[in-house]
Amino acid sequence: MKIVRTLIALLCFTAALCCAAQDAAYPANYARAPRFKALLFYSDTAEPAHVDFASQAIDFFSRLTYGDGWILETTTDLDSYSYESLTNYSVIIAINAAPMTAQGRANFEKYMENGGGWLGFHAAAYNDRNTKWPWLNKFLGCGSFYCNNWPPQCVLVDIEKTDTPVTHNIPASFVAPESEWYQWNPSPRDNADVEILASISPKNYPLGIKDVISFGDFPIVWRNKNYRMVYVNYGHGDREFTDATQNLLTLNAFRYVVSMDPKGDPFKK
Ligand code: ZN
């Protein structure tokens, strides 16, 4: 009987240990399947510096798929995607272009108006009087392209809000790699629905060597609170992924847009 009692006690002890192990917090959540899909949209016929950026961006995001934690698809023809097909993607990564056809624009609008995700770089937001797409300005929360520095150069960036998922762990200011920088008119800061996250410090003025910008409000990272989107203005040339701070900002912005998916935060799957 003594042996039986000892065995029962041992079994109870083992079971208790197992329960304790199940209840204990475990620090990692391993993906059992790809968590989400993203569509990277780029033009390979844009100006050479914007095509260079596209190559580097594809490499950057491809490396984030190691281990098949998510699926990255790429296209040079966003206009060919129906609204239904766009809804398969948690985020559209817009590298250097925007939809061009009436149907392509309508599909993209419907996608964004119904909870779609967008991370846009640089020329993906370019628009002027020839663009003839008022919705794009409503979506961006700003006016048209106004002016740019030339040549591309490094700038001191001020983080305007440090307590956001996009700016998490980014220092209050940092020097960004060389880029062409756009000012907008009106500035997105004039829009109450826009949250400005980073801007080019006024300390940079005069900014440029050939084309010199001397003043003006200069936001470069923002989100329009009416949409699941973040826009970052860098994205010109082949040096954009050479800085760990800016890479982290890019990663944060990407992760933030995906995490707000109305179907649920894929990182908690
Ligand atoms: Zn450019």
XYZ file of N, CA, C and O in Angstrom, residues 104-204:
404
model
N -9.073 51.356 -61.060
C -8.043 51.043 -60.059
C -8.137 51.971 -58.863
O -8.009 51.541 -57.703
N -8.396 53.240 -59.127
C -8.548 54.204 -58.031
C -9.801 53.912 -57.218
O -9.783 53.965 -55.986
N -10.880 53.583 -57.916
C -12.140 53.285 -57.206
C -11.963 52.062 -56.308
O -12.460 52.034 -55.168
N -11.272 51.046 -56.800
C -11.055 49.830 -55.997
C -10.207 50.140 -54.758
O -10.484 49.653 -53.660
N -9.178 50.942 -54.973
C -8.295 51.301 -53.852
C -9.058 52.146 -52.827
O -8.936 51.929 -51.607
N -9.841 53.109 -53.309
C -10.647 53.938 -52.391
C -11.563 53.073 -51.529
O -11.643 53.238 -50.310
N -12.251 52.129 -52.196
C -13.192 51.272 -51.474
C -12.453 50.427 -50.439
O -12.920 50.238 -49.307
N -11.290 49.940 -50.827
C -10.459 49.146 -49.902
C -10.091 49.974 -48.672
O -10.266 49.536 -47.532
N -9.630 51.200 -48.887
C -9.205 52.034 -47.755
C -10.400 52.519 -46.939
O -10.320 52.614 -45.708
N -11.507 52.818 -47.600
C -12.696 53.298 -46.875
C -13.325 52.191 -46.029
O -14.145 52.451 -45.160
N -12.947 50.943 -46.294
C -13.519 49.810 -45.563
C -12.481 49.078 -44.724
O -12.545 47.860 -44.556
N -11.518 49.825 -44.223
C -10.592 49.257 -43.243
C -9.296 48.733 -43.804
O -8.516 48.094 -43.090
N -9.028 48.974 -45.083
C -7.766 48.527 -45.677
C -6.566 49.233 -45.057
O -6.700 50.268 -44.400
N -5.389 48.639 -45.259
C -4.162 49.195 -44.692
C -3.220 49.703 -45.776
O -3.147 49.116 -46.870
N -2.505 50.784 -45.482
C -1.588 51.388 -46.464
C -0.377 51.954 -45.741
O -0.526 52.695 -44.766
N 0.784 51.544 -46.207
C 2.034 52.184 -45.792
C 2.638 52.763 -47.056
O 3.005 52.018 -47.974
N 2.706 54.079 -47.124
C 3.157 54.735 -48.348
C 4.477 55.453 -48.150
O 4.726 56.043 -47.090
N 5.305 55.385 -49.176
C 6.600 56.069 -49.177
C 6.609 57.158 -50.259
O 6.034 56.982 -51.343
N 7.264 58.250 -49.957
C 7.747 59.225 -50.934
C 6.782 59.454 -52.098
O 5.701 60.002 -51.907
N 7.151 58.991 -53.302
C 6.385 59.329 -54.504
C 5.021 58.657 -54.556
O 4.204 58.998 -55.421
N 4.746 57.726 -53.647
C 3.417 57.107 -53.615
C 2.342 58.145 -53.305
O 1.169 57.933 -53.601
N 2.741 59.264 -52.690
C 1.780 60.315 -52.339
C 1.881 61.513 -53.274
O 1.132 62.477 -53.119
N 2.813 61.451 -54.229
C 2.997 62.618 -55.098
C 1.696 62.942 -55.824
O 1.052 62.072 -56.392
N 1.333 64.186 -55.804
C 0.188 64.628 -56.598
C 0.313 66.110 -56.892
O 0.921 66.858 -56.123
N -0.238 66.505 -58.030
C -0.244 67.919 -58.416
C -1.528 68.193 -59.190
O -2.453 67.372 -59.180
N -1.574 69.291 -59.880
C -2.838 69.670 -60.529
C -3.205 68.707 -61.671
O -4.341 68.666 -62.114
N -2.220 67.939 -62.131
C -2.504 66.986 -63.206
C -3.030 65.644 -62.699
O -3.438 64.800 -63.492
N -2.967 65.442 -61.392
C -3.354 64.137 -60.843
C -4.869 63.920 -60.927
O -5.329 62.818 -61.196
N -5.626 65.004 -60.681
C -7.100 64.952 -60.791
C -7.701 63.791 -59.998
O -8.469 62.983 -60.516
N -7.332 63.718 -58.728
C -7.863 62.671 -57.838
C -8.033 63.291 -56.448
O -7.217 63.073 -55.562
N -9.115 64.068 -56.275
C -9.304 64.775 -54.992
C -9.316 63.836 -53.797
O -8.880 64.203 -52.702
N -9.831 62.618 -53.974
C -9.876 61.669 -52.859
C -8.475 61.414 -52.297
O -8.318 61.227 -51.081
N -7.461 61.414 -53.151
C -6.097 61.138 -52.678
C -5.680 62.172 -51.634
O -5.064 61.835 -50.615
N -6.042 63.437 -51.853
C -5.697 64.479 -50.878
C -6.493 64.325 -49.586
O -5.974 64.537 -48.488
N -7.748 63.919 -49.734
C -8.560 63.644 -48.537
C -7.913 62.518 -47.740
O -7.812 62.569 -46.508
N -7.478 61.505 -48.429
C -6.853 60.337 -47.807
C -5.520 60.719 -47.138
O -5.261 60.342 -45.988
N -4.697 61.480 -47.841
C -3.404 61.869 -47.280
C -3.562 62.908 -46.181
O -2.707 63.017 -45.293
N -4.626 63.701 -46.292
C -4.850 64.753 -45.305
C -4.007 65.987 -45.550
O -3.734 66.752 -44.622
N -3.575 66.170 -46.787
C -2.758 67.350 -47.099
C -3.042 67.795 -48.524
O -3.832 67.172 -49.240
N -2.391 68.862 -48.924
C -2.542 69.368 -50.275
C -1.588 68.680 -51.236
O -1.179 67.532 -51.018
N -1.231 69.411 -52.281
C -0.364 68.843 -53.315
C 1.104 69.052 -52.975
O 1.453 69.851 -52.099
N 1.935 68.347 -53.734
C 3.378 68.574 -53.675
C 3.643 70.073 -53.881
O 3.059 70.694 -54.764
N 4.540 70.607 -53.060
C 4.786 72.052 -53.113
C 6.210 72.356 -53.556
O 6.438 73.124 -54.487
N 7.199 71.751 -52.883
C 8.586 71.981 -53.280
C 9.473 70.875 -52.702
O 9.046 70.110 -51.840
N 10.698 70.808 -53.200
C 11.655 69.805 -52.739
C 13.067 70.390 -52.739
O 13.354 71.333 -53.470
N 13.912 69.805 -51.906
C 15.335 70.139 -51.927
C 16.020 69.388 -53.069
O 15.514 68.389 -53.556
N 17.172 69.862 -53.499
C 18.004 69.100 -54.429
C 19.458 69.497 -54.250
O 19.726 70.675 -54.052
N 20.392 68.590 -54.293
C 20.227 67.153 -54.477
C 19.720 66.479 -53.201
O 19.588 67.141 -52.163
N 19.464 65.152 -53.292
C 19.092 64.412 -52.089
C 20.152 64.585 -51.014
O 21.356 64.599 -51.328
N 19.706 64.739 -49.772
C 20.680 64.897 -48.694
C 20.137 64.396 -47.363
O 18.937 64.204 -47.199
N 21.081 64.199 -46.424
C 20.719 63.831 -45.054
C 20.087 65.039 -44.358
O 20.434 66.188 -44.675
N 19.207 64.773 -43.412
C 18.587 65.861 -42.641
C 18.455 65.449 -41.180
O 18.384 64.259 -40.857
N 18.384 66.457 -40.335
C 18.047 66.230 -38.930
C 16.529 66.140 -38.814
O 15.812 67.056 -39.238
N 16.063 65.009 -38.271
C 14.619 64.762 -38.136
C 14.214 64.916 -36.676
O 14.906 64.407 -35.782
N 13.132 65.633 -36.429
C 12.557 65.741 -35.078
C 11.370 64.797 -34.967
O 10.460 64.843 -35.818
N 11.377 63.966 -33.933
C 10.204 63.149 -33.642
C 9.241 64.013 -32.831
O 9.609 64.547 -31.785
N 8.034 64.180 -33.333
C 7.096 65.090 -32.667
C 6.282 64.406 -31.578
O 5.834 65.046 -30.643
N 6.054 63.097 -31.737
C 5.334 62.330 -30.710
C 6.119 61.056 -30.457
O 6.256 60.219 -31.356
N 6.627 60.922 -29.245
C 7.487 59.775 -28.955
C 6.706 58.602 -28.370
O 7.232 57.506 -28.281
N 5.462 58.841 -27.982
C 4.700 57.805 -27.280
C 3.697 57.110 -28.196
O 2.580 56.828 -27.809
N 4.080 56.871 -29.446
C 3.185 56.195 -30.386
C 3.839 54.898 -30.855
O 5.066 54.761 -30.798
N 3.042 53.955 -31.338
C 3.637 52.705 -31.845
C 4.616 52.946 -32.997
O 5.589 52.210 -33.153
N 4.366 53.974 -33.796
C 5.225 54.219 -34.961
C 6.579 54.779 -34.527
O 7.622 54.461 -35.118
N 6.588 55.605 -33.498
C 7.843 56.248 -33.071
C 8.459 55.557 -31.850
O 9.405 56.077 -31.264
N 7.936 54.413 -31.498
C 8.425 53.671 -30.329
C 9.923 53.373 -30.468
O 10.363 52.818 -31.476
N 10.672 53.755 -29.457
C 12.130 53.519 -29.410
C 12.943 54.337 -30.409
O 14.123 54.072 -30.622
N 12.309 55.307 -31.040
C 13.048 56.213 -31.930
C 13.482 57.417 -31.094
O 12.664 57.990 -30.360
N 14.754 57.802 -31.174
C 15.198 58.951 -30.367
C 14.493 60.246 -30.775
O 13.946 60.348 -31.881
N 14.518 61.218 -29.886
C 13.785 62.475 -30.112
C 14.227 63.174 -31.388
O 13.450 63.904 -32.011
N 15.468 62.966 -31.775
C 15.905 63.456 -33.086
C 16.987 62.522 -33.615
O 17.690 61.866 -32.838
N 17.082 62.435 -34.905
C 18.123 61.610 -35.535
C 18.401 62.156 -36.927
O 17.597 62.916 -37.484
N 19.560 61.780 -37.468
C 19.913 62.213 -38.819
C 19.520 61.108 -39.794
O 19.984 59.973 -39.689
N 18.616 61.455 -40.715
C 18.102 60.478 -41.679
C 19.023 60.396 -42.890
O 19.684 61.380 -43.250
N 19.074 59.233 -43.520
C 19.899 59.094 -44.727
C 19.452 60.048 -45.829
O 18.339 60.580 -45.798
N 20.298 60.193 -46.821
C 20.000 61.159 -47.879
C 18.722 60.793 -48.618
O 18.461 59.637 -48.931
N 17.914 61.805 -48.849
C 16.667 61.628 -49.593
C 16.294 62.951 -50.234
O 16.800 64.018 -49.856
N 15.391 62.857 -51.184
C 14.699 64.048 -51.670
C 13.502 64.218 -50.741
O 12.776 63.261 -50.484
N 13.307 65.437 -50.236
C 12.228 65.674 -49.262
C 11.188 66.597 -49.865
O 11.520 67.605 -50.480
N 9.910 66.244 -49.646
C 8.797 67.021 -50.209
C 8.146 67.869 -49.121
O 7.847 67.371 -48.036
N 7.868 69.124 -49.480
C 6.917 69.924 -48.695
C 5.564 69.908 -49.392
O 5.505 69.768 -50.620
N 4.495 70.071 -48.601
C 3.124 69.996 -49.123
C 2.386 71.289 -48.835
O 2.637 71.946 -47.824
N 1.446 71.610 -49.706
C 0.656 72.825 -49.512
C -0.807 72.561 -49.859
O -1.097 72.245 -51.013
N -1.731 72.677 -48.861
C -1.473 72.970 -47.449
C -0.760 71.813 -46.752
O -0.859 70.672 -47.172
N -0.086 72.156 -45.657
C 0.613 71.162 -44.857
C -0.392 70.229 -44.187
O -1.477 70.655 -43.789
N -0.034 68.949 -44.029
C -0.936 68.041 -43.293
C -1.189 68.500 -41.864
O -2.175 68.114 -41.246
N -0.325 69.372 -41.341
C -0.517 69.856 -39.969
C -1.792 70.692 -39.845
O -2.347 70.836 -38.752
N -2.248 71.245 -40.956
C -3.460 72.065 -40.931
C -4.725 71.225 -40.813
O -5.826 71.771 -40.673
N -4.571 69.906 -40.940
C -5.729 68.999 -40.917
C -5.865 68.400 -39.516
O -4.967 67.704 -39.037
N -7.016 68.665 -38.874
C -7.216 68.203 -37.492
C -7.250 66.682 -37.389
O -7.052 66.126 -36.308
N -7.476 65.996 -38.500
C -7.547 64.532 -38.474
C -6.183 63.867 -38.640
O -6.081 62.646 -38.625
N -5.166 64.691 -38.841
C -3.818 64.154 -39.071
C -2.994 64.236 -37.794
O -3.036 65.242 -37.078
N -2.264 63.164 -37.524
C -1.293 63.175 -36.428
C 0.101 63.207 -37.047
O 0.513 62.253 -37.719
N 0.804 64.311 -36.827
C 2.182 64.439 -37.328
C 3.104 63.701 -36.363
O 3.098 63.971 -35.159
N 3.914 62.799 -36.893
C 4.798 61.998 -36.047
C 6.254 62.433 -36.141
O 7.001 62.316 -35.173
N 6.661 62.930 -37.277
C 8.044 63.387 -37.444
C 8.094 64.481 -38.489
O 7.270 64.523 -39.409
N 9.072 65.356 -38.331
C 9.230 66.434 -39.304
C 10.715 66.759 -39.463
O 11.544 66.374 -38.626
N 11.021 67.463 -40.532
C 12.388 67.925 -40.744
C 12.605 69.153 -39.867
O 11.799 70.089 -39.871
N 13.673 69.109 -39.080
C 13.939 70.198 -38.148
C 14.194 71.505 -38.891
O 14.901 71.523 -39.910
N 13.627 72.615 -38.375
C 13.932 73.924 -38.972
C 15.426 74.250 -38.908
O 15.906 75.110 -39.644
N 16.149 73.529 -38.033
C 17.600 73.758 -37.954
C 18.304 73.422 -39.257
O 19.465 73.783 -39.441
N 17.624 72.657 -40.148
C 18.251 72.291 -41.426
C 18.297 73.451 -42.422
O 19.022 73.386 -43.406
